[in-house]
Amino acid sequence: MPRTLLATLIGCCIALPSYAALDERIKAAADQAQAPSMALLEQLVNIDSGSGYAPGIGQVSALVKAELEKLGASVQEVPNSAPDPSKHLVATFKGTGKARILLLAHMDTVFKEGTAKERPFRVEGNRAYGPGVADDKGGIVIALAALKIMKALDLKDYGQITLLLDASEETGSQAATALIASTAKQHDVALNLEPGRPGDGLVIWRKGSANAVVEVKGKASHAGVAPELGRNAATEVAHQVLQLGKLGDEGKRPR
Ligand SMILES: [Zn+2]
């Protein structure tokens, strides 16, 4: 379990009367949460929930919803856009403090139906394997573990914690974009529980993507009599495409 993330998650939610004493209690609670969290991770990984596979996403959602309700959340299912009948999940916890914290994770994976049977959850050494184990079933389990620990330690010094579970992330979250944007606006900080980086560090920015339309107009001229007066649009497009490749960070240019 990435303890750095867990500690950050808990640490950003609460005012600490005594860091050292609380750290010890959090560590003890995290140790206790490890076995049930691994059992839940196994259950979730062994359910096929590829994007668009509503029965699997529904099973994941039902399991997680039950866990969240046990922790006292009010949970809402938000329909995906047609024709995908999968539903997103939004769970809300109310605290006694001020900070409004959004946690984001997703229930869908990139794996087709049958993958979980072909290569089910397994642990080798200190590493767990299986379809979607890190991306993002592990993220869901981390969120639940943190919330469980906070409840066990009666840590409520936050205004609101919202856990938003997207059902369509692996296909671009198009069906959840409006939901994520409107929910995010109601929070002070968002933590996205995607797989971490080596060392369990927090990633504070990520690359994005965008679409652009470049219009190029040429200038007609007689190819034989006055070619120097013409401008070739295709040549200019080729030039622009080559320039686009230089917009990436040094060393990370698209090839
Ligand atoms: Zn992901």
PDB file of C-alpha atoms in Angstrom, residues 88-177:
ATOM      1  CA  HIS A  88     -20.495   6.603 -12.379  1.00  0.00           C
ATOM      2  CA  LEU A  89     -20.455   6.677  -8.597  1.00  0.00           C
ATOM      3  CA  VAL A  90     -20.297   9.798  -6.428  1.00  0.00           C
ATOM      4  CA  ALA A  91     -19.899   9.316  -2.667  1.00  0.00           C
ATOM      5  CA  THR A  92     -19.991  12.197  -0.217  1.00  0.00           C
ATOM      6  CA  PHE A  93     -18.716  12.408   3.351  1.00  0.00           C
ATOM      7  CA  LYS A  94     -19.508  15.428   5.496  1.00  0.00           C
ATOM      8  CA  GLY A  95     -17.038  16.538   8.157  1.00  0.00           C
ATOM      9  CA  THR A  96     -16.874  19.259  10.758  1.00  0.00           C
ATOM     10  CA  GLY A  97     -14.069  21.341   9.196  1.00  0.00           C
ATOM     11  CA  LYS A  98     -13.713  23.464   6.079  1.00  0.00           C
ATOM     12  CA  ALA A  99     -11.570  21.832   3.377  1.00  0.00           C
ATOM     13  CA  ARG A 100     -13.435  20.299   0.461  1.00  0.00           C
ATOM     14  CA  ILE A 101     -11.477  17.404  -0.992  1.00  0.00           C
ATOM     15  CA  LEU A 102     -12.218  15.530  -4.186  1.00  0.00           C
ATOM     16  CA  LEU A 103     -10.823  12.042  -4.740  1.00  0.00           C
ATOM     17  CA  LEU A 104     -10.961  10.665  -8.277  1.00  0.00           C
ATOM     18  CA  ALA A 105     -10.563   7.108  -9.466  1.00  0.00           C
ATOM     19  CA  HIS A 106     -12.145   4.929 -12.133  1.00  0.00           C
ATOM     20  CA  MET A 107     -13.882   1.576 -12.260  1.00  0.00           C
ATOM     21  CA  ASP A 108     -13.316   0.672 -15.911  1.00  0.00           C
ATOM     22  CA  THR A 109     -10.217  -1.012 -17.312  1.00  0.00           C
ATOM     23  CA  VAL A 110      -8.757  -1.552 -20.767  1.00  0.00           C
ATOM     24  CA  PHE A 111      -9.249  -5.332 -20.559  1.00  0.00           C
ATOM     25  CA  LYS A 112     -11.904  -7.270 -22.415  1.00  0.00           C
ATOM     26  CA  GLU A 113     -14.329  -9.717 -20.883  1.00  0.00           C
ATOM     27  CA  GLY A 114     -12.632 -12.977 -19.906  1.00  0.00           C
ATOM     28  CA  THR A 115      -9.254 -11.446 -18.991  1.00  0.00           C
ATOM     29  CA  ALA A 116      -9.801 -11.855 -15.243  1.00  0.00           C
ATOM     30  CA  LYS A 117     -10.396 -15.574 -15.771  1.00  0.00           C
ATOM     31  CA  GLU A 118      -7.333 -15.907 -18.012  1.00  0.00           C
ATOM     32  CA  ARG A 119      -5.000 -14.237 -15.558  1.00  0.00           C
ATOM     33  CA  PRO A 120      -6.687 -13.678 -12.202  1.00  0.00           C
ATOM     34  CA  PHE A 121      -5.333 -11.687  -9.275  1.00  0.00           C
ATOM     35  CA  ARG A 122      -2.131 -13.025  -7.800  1.00  0.00           C
ATOM     36  CA  VAL A 123       0.602 -11.796  -5.477  1.00  0.00           C
ATOM     37  CA  GLU A 124       4.264 -12.546  -6.010  1.00  0.00           C
ATOM     38  CA  GLY A 125       6.589 -11.178  -3.357  1.00  0.00           C
ATOM     39  CA  ASN A 126       5.362  -7.689  -2.566  1.00  0.00           C
ATOM     40  CA  ARG A 127       3.750  -7.141  -5.937  1.00  0.00           C
ATOM     41  CA  ALA A 128       0.137  -7.774  -6.960  1.00  0.00           C
ATOM     42  CA  TYR A 129      -0.808  -8.681 -10.534  1.00  0.00           C
ATOM     43  CA  GLY A 130      -4.053  -8.852 -12.492  1.00  0.00           C
ATOM     44  CA  PRO A 131      -6.063  -6.832 -15.016  1.00  0.00           C
ATOM     45  CA  GLY A 132      -6.413  -3.251 -13.778  1.00  0.00           C
ATOM     46  CA  VAL A 133      -4.688  -4.014 -10.480  1.00  0.00           C
ATOM     47  CA  ALA A 134      -2.912  -0.664 -10.454  1.00  0.00           C
ATOM     48  CA  ASP A 135      -4.996   1.215 -13.004  1.00  0.00           C
ATOM     49  CA  ASP A 136      -7.241   1.782 -11.226  1.00  0.00           C
ATOM     50  CA  LYS A 137      -8.631  -0.866  -8.907  1.00  0.00           C
ATOM     51  CA  GLY A 138      -5.707  -0.088  -6.597  1.00  0.00           C
ATOM     52  CA  GLY A 139      -6.759   3.570  -6.611  1.00  0.00           C
ATOM     53  CA  ILE A 140     -10.263   2.649  -5.497  1.00  0.00           C
ATOM     54  CA  VAL A 141      -8.901   0.460  -2.710  1.00  0.00           C
ATOM     55  CA  ILE A 142      -6.492   3.192  -1.531  1.00  0.00           C
ATOM     56  CA  ALA A 143      -9.388   5.655  -1.300  1.00  0.00           C
ATOM     57  CA  LEU A 144     -11.496   3.207   0.678  1.00  0.00           C
ATOM     58  CA  ALA A 145      -8.595   2.336   2.985  1.00  0.00           C
ATOM     59  CA  ALA A 146      -7.891   6.024   3.712  1.00  0.00           C
ATOM     60  CA  LEU A 147     -11.560   6.706   4.392  1.00  0.00           C
ATOM     61  CA  LYS A 148     -11.782   3.629   6.597  1.00  0.00           C
ATOM     62  CA  ILE A 149      -8.741   4.740   8.611  1.00  0.00           C
ATOM     63  CA  MET A 150     -10.147   8.225   8.997  1.00  0.00           C
ATOM     64  CA  LYS A 151     -13.410   6.804  10.295  1.00  0.00           C
ATOM     65  CA  ALA A 152     -11.607   4.425  12.663  1.00  0.00           C
ATOM     66  CA  LEU A 153      -9.614   7.342  14.111  1.00  0.00           C
ATOM     67  CA  ASP A 154     -12.641   9.639  14.089  1.00  0.00           C
ATOM     68  CA  LEU A 155     -10.841  12.189  11.899  1.00  0.00           C
ATOM     69  CA  LYS A 156     -13.507  14.604  10.702  1.00  0.00           C
ATOM     70  CA  ASP A 157     -11.752  17.926  10.386  1.00  0.00           C
ATOM     71  CA  TYR A 158     -12.700  18.403   6.765  1.00  0.00           C
ATOM     72  CA  GLY A 159     -15.727  20.070   5.221  1.00  0.00           C
ATOM     73  CA  GLN A 160     -16.461  17.464   2.622  1.00  0.00           C
ATOM     74  CA  ILE A 161     -14.726  14.527   0.995  1.00  0.00           C
ATOM     75  CA  THR A 162     -16.157  13.385  -2.303  1.00  0.00           C
ATOM     76  CA  LEU A 163     -15.063  10.211  -4.041  1.00  0.00           C
ATOM     77  CA  LEU A 164     -15.938  10.259  -7.724  1.00  0.00           C
ATOM     78  CA  LEU A 165     -15.565   6.952  -9.555  1.00  0.00           C
ATOM     79  CA  ASP A 166     -15.641   7.334 -13.306  1.00  0.00           C
ATOM     80  CA  ALA A 167     -17.029   4.448 -15.390  1.00  0.00           C
ATOM     81  CA  SER A 168     -15.481   5.642 -18.641  1.00  0.00           C
ATOM     82  CA  GLU A 169     -11.938   6.867 -17.967  1.00  0.00           C
ATOM     83  CA  GLU A 170     -10.128   4.495 -20.277  1.00  0.00           C
ATOM     84  CA  THR A 171     -12.074   5.763 -23.269  1.00  0.00           C
ATOM     85  CA  GLY A 172     -11.340   9.396 -22.473  1.00  0.00           C
ATOM     86  CA  SER A 173     -13.923  10.136 -19.755  1.00  0.00           C
ATOM     87  CA  GLN A 174     -16.089  11.809 -22.358  1.00  0.00           C
ATOM     88  CA  ALA A 175     -19.204  10.550 -20.601  1.00  0.00           C
ATOM     89  CA  ALA A 176     -17.948  11.911 -17.263  1.00  0.00           C
ATOM     90  CA  THR A 177     -16.249  15.150 -18.293  1.00  0.00           C
TER      91      THR A 177
END
